[in-house]
Every structure is written in C-alpha cells, then in structure tokens.
Amino acid sequence: MSRVNEMFGSMVFNDATMREKLPKETYKALKKTIQNGKVLDPAIASSVASAMKDWALERGATHYTHWFQPMTGVTAEKHDGFIAPTDDGGAIMEFSGKELIKGEPDASSFPSGGLRATFEARGYTAWDPTSYAFIKDGTLCIPTAFCSYGGEALDKKTPLLRSIEAINKQAMRVLKLFGNEDVKNVVTTVGAEQEYFLVDRKYFDQRNDLIYCGRTLFGAMPPKGQELDDHYFGSIKTRVKAYMRDLDDELWKLGILAKTEHNEAAPAQHELAPIYTSTNIATDHNQLTMEIMKRVAERHGMVCLLHEKPFEGINGSGKHNNWSISTDTGVNLLEPGKLPHENAQFITFLCAVIKAVDDYQDMLRISAASAGNDHRLGANEAPPAIISMFLGDELTEILEAIEGGVDYEGADKRELEIGVHVLPHFPQDTTDRNRTSPFAFTGNKFEFRMVGSSMSISGPNIVLNTAIAESLKKFADELEGKENFTAALNKLIKRTIREHKRIIFNGNGYDDAWVKEAEKRGLQNLRTTPDALPEFINPKNIKLFTEHKVFTEAEMHSRYEIHLENYCKVMGIEANTMVSMAKKYIFPSVTAYIKDLSNTVNELKSAVPNANCKAETELIVTLSKLLNAMFEDNNKLEEFSLAATKISELQERANYYRDNVIPYMAKVRASADELELITAKKYWPMPTYGDLIYKV
Ligand code: ADP
Ligand code: MG
C-alpha cells in the first residue's frame, strides 16, 4: 500500500471501517438509517458507540466531542473524557449510545438571534449519521446538528440537511416524469475551492489589525504588486511547499480529498481544491479544512489568513462553490446527454437553476454577504454584487433557439424541440473561463464564485438547494398528469427561458456598462451587506423557506438579526482597532520623526547659519499636514464609532456603520498610507505590505 493509501481516511470512522468494526446487523441497520433518514434505534446506537469508542481508543483518542456549527460560522466542540469511574476505585473507558446520539451543550453563549428564551438556555446536539465521525487531536469528533429545546435550528447544519431533503423530494418528482424508475435518491454535490494567504508569524504578531481583524487596516502598496501576473500558478516556494505537503497529509487522514494546490493571482496567495462530494460532507470538510489550514500554518511559523480582503490593492480571497445534482445511480443531472430524452432532462434541470437564480438573486447575494466580503465583491478580480449567470455562447444560443422555436445553426438548421431532437454537442472548455461571472456554468456543474473565503458554505448551499427545489416543484406541479408530456414540457421550457433569460449574461461582469445594463434588465444590485440583509425577511423569501420546511419564520427572523449583529460587531472592532493603532503607533512614530528632522534643522542652522534646509523643512511641513488631517479624521472616526454603539435598532446601526464609519476609516487610512511612504523606515511602527506579502 502506498503511503497515501494507508493514510487516507485513517482517522475517519467511514463506511469501510463501519463494515469492518460493526456487527453485520448493526451495520445494515445503520446504513438504512443513513439512506432513508430514519430515526436510529437506541440498541443500534449502543452497538455503534461501543465500536466507535474501541476504534478511537486504538488510535490514541481519550476524549469525544459533539462537533457542531453554530451561527458564529466556525465550529464548536466541548470535550468529554471517555473515562468513567468503577466501583472499586478504578476507571474504565466508556461511551454509550445515548452519549453518541445526543449532547446538551449550554446554548447561551452562542448567537441565537433571540430564538432561545433566557429561561431555556439549554440546547442539544444530535448526531448526523450522514457525516462520518473522525479523530482530531486525540478527540473523537461526532458531527452533530445543534438545536434549541423548542426544536429551532441554532446552527448551519440543520437547515442544510433540511434543504437536501427538500431538493431530493422535488427532483424525484421530476425524474419520475422522465421515466427514471430505478432512481431512489437525488443528492447535490459540492466541491469548494478555498483561497488563502500565508504570512510570516513574526510580522503578523506585530500588527494589531491582523491580530484583531484578520485584515490590514493600514498599508501602502509596495513598488511591486501583482501587476506582472507572475505569481498565478508560479513555482511554489520551498517553505510553502512544505506547508502544503503537511496540510495534505492532515486533510487526507481526515478523508478530505484535497487535490490541487497552486499559487493564486496575488503574491502570498494560494488555493486548495478538493474533489467534490455530497453537500453535507463537503460543508463539514470545508469547515475542517479552514481549521486545519490555520493549525498547520502555525507549525510552519506562518499564519494562514482566511479573510476576504487581507490587503487593499491586491486580490482578495473567495471560495468557489462548485455545485451539481446527481442521482444515486450516478447520473449528473447537469451533464448534457447524448440522447433526446437525456437532453430534455438536462435542459429541464438547467432551466430549474436559471429560474431559481433569477427568482432568488437576493437570497444568493445574502448568502455571500458579510462585512469582510463587502471589500471584495465588485473589486479587483471578484465578481460584482449583481447576480447573473454565465452559460457560454453556445448554450445560450441553444436556449434562444428553443425559446424562439427557430433554427439553430449548429444543429443542421433544425427546429429545436425539446425531447425530440438531440442537442448539438458543445465542447466543455468553451463553457468556462469567464472569471467575471458570479455564477458560471462550467460544463457539468455551476460555480458560485461570490462566496467569501472565511464563510461557511452552508448558507449558499441552503439557498441553492431550496431555490432549485422550488423551481422543480413548480415544474412537477405543471407537468404531472399531462397527457402529452413532450408538448407540456416544451411549453414550460419556452416560457421559463422567456421569463428568466434576463439573468443570463456572458459578457464582462467587471465592466461599468454591465451595471447599467443590469439595471435596465431589472436585476438587483445589493451593494453592501446592510443593503442586502433586509431581503432575508422579504415575505417572498420567508414563503420559500417555510414552504420547503428549511426554516421556520422565527428562524429566519433570528438569522437576519444574527447577520446584522455580526456585521455591526465586525465594524465596531475594526473601527476601534484603527483608532487605537493610529494613536498608539502611528502618531508617536511620525511625531518622533518630525522631532528628529526639526532637531536636524536646528543643529544645521546653528552650525551653518546660511543653510536653507529646504528638503528637511518641506518634509516636516508635509508630514505635519498629513498628521493633522489624520488626527482630525481619527477623532471623527472615534466619535462616529461610539455613536454607532448607541443606536439600538440593528438595521439602523448597520446602516450607520456603512454610511459614517466606513468613509472615515477610508480617510484615516489614506493619510496613514501617505505618511508611511515618506516616513523613514526605522520610525515606521509596523511591518509593511512588502514584508507581509514577499517575505514568506
Ligand atoms: P475547473 O477547474 O475546470 O473549474 P475541475 O474539474 O477542476 O474544473 O473542478 C473544479 C472544482 O469543481 C473541484 O473542486 C471539483 O471537485 C468540483 N466539481 C467537479 N465536478 C463537480 C460536480 N459534479 N459537483 C460538484 N463539484 C464538482
Ligand atoms: Mg474554479
């Protein structure tokens, strides 16, 4: 066995391990539970728990934890020892079925958006047997959902599981209409490409902005940025290579299929792409990947930055959420087929996605909205805040031909009728490579590129699954029971294309002309997080999620509140960090430099009475002008940031940060960055962009 084979999944209680370790009957019953989503029999749970414990102990684990994903966006765990006392004063290692299935963490320290009444602070975690348990740092981690005692979701996993169920149900209805009798189950699949930066720990430690905010609040561009385009796919530095190797090992042990790793466009920026898997597992894996990226960086004397925009003036980091939908019989429903009926099915699912993206632009936008991602969307190399879809010229022409019932050149001038004609084959590589589209068809999947690098992919996938489930539901409602299925389908497809083609845009999404064009088409442009968030509780969206039982109305209101609160907190921390860095570091350094320059002038003048000291004097004047401006703006920033905290209504507070605090942060930064460029290096109080992005 190769090293990789031996290592891969060695810390995962996966299917192969279960088959080996569980009694046959237990294994079968568990599989059934996993496949049908049935409740687990307590006797089976005991048997699974016991086998899981033995397996974990063999691998050196001493503790177990219910691993969950609260609304903080990161994962949470509370460790319990396997150890239990015996009557004779000794100890044994114990883990019961009850402990496997359910945990009771105190929910009061996690965001609940007002869902959890204070008299009922307890929450509970429930095992999600569709995601395998694993060992991390000597602890057996059991993936769980996290709910309040009233049953409301307090996490990112519960609604994701519900959305997976919703799309399965509706897709099955549509597949039945196409005569797929052998399909039992439909799953969505995701591969999440993850971008990140690596910086040297010793520089990181000298910057409070990186420590507290995860991004730089100050910093002038070095003479060389990314303009030479020499970093993307460039050769990887030895130190970074060692990091990536180590990272792969750790991820492989956890059964995470990390596959390609390369340099990204910006200096010090890199990307990791995994092989896709089911959405639930992909989401767990992405959370783990982010955690392990950070941990492994520490071992290499580096810090991994997952923030969406750690540095101004160079590319930010995103997460490309590759999404598709396939059957348990192995058919990717977004893969164009070769036979007429396969093509009809493909076009139907494609149209379901088109309709969903158009109808729920706002929800997709929200799923990628955060204070951090606001710096990225619409900026250099990031897709704009407007949702549109890239299909490529060929596929777009095909849709136009179907809609108009006209000839399609590529199809021997035949009229394209769905379910009757074979679609012309279009080569896959013409379908990709529009990097400016937020939502691109890439041959057999869609790539949603707006998601921020630090975000959980749960939110975007909840929206995709549910919105597409809704399209499929509408389709099934209309088509079921129709005598002439092909005619009804043709009508439906034509209408869907006509009504939703405004969302298709194959041009340059970074172009200003697109903003105007999108407005003409009636597409939404929700520029910032406070602009986007109110749509979360738009009745149309509440209807969508409650009808498909993904969120209750109360859960939606609570999530709206949590997102607003998070935005305000991030803004508050950033403003305060900036104010204090200005006062404690930048002002003292610049004044020290001015003092030295002034002393020089005085000494020169006393030594050489006629000396004009032009350079020194001009420098002093410029420095003190900038310092004054920065001082005034910093005072204003402090004042506004304090005023924001006094606003009790959350939406209003978020708007206030957007309108008053952010502009002053920009002003303070502009003066500081100019000061940095003319202050002698030995006075400047923190590592520069040059240090951070080139000295890894
Ligand atoms: P490209 O680089 O051309 O976009 P790749 O095949 O390299 O395409 O895939 C990019 C990402 O998309 C990978 O993370 C991959 O696992 C994922 N991916 C590929 N096929 C699917 C699919 N059917 N469903 C979800 N993700 C997929
Ligand atoms: Mg990609």
CSV table of C-alpha atoms in Angstrom, one decimal, residues 88 244 256 281 322 334 414 445 524:
chain,number,residue,atom,x,y,z
A,88,ASP,CA,-13.5,-0.5,43.0
A,244,MET,CA,1.1,22.3,1.5
A,256,ILE,CA,-10.7,15.1,2.8
A,281,ILE,CA,-19.9,16.2,3.8
A,322,ASN,CA,-19.0,24.2,-7.4
A,334,LEU,CA,-26.3,18.9,-15.2
A,414,ARG,CA,-33.4,22.0,-37.5
A,445,LYS,CA,-21.8,22.0,-12.8
A,524,GLN,CA,-30.9,43.7,-8.2
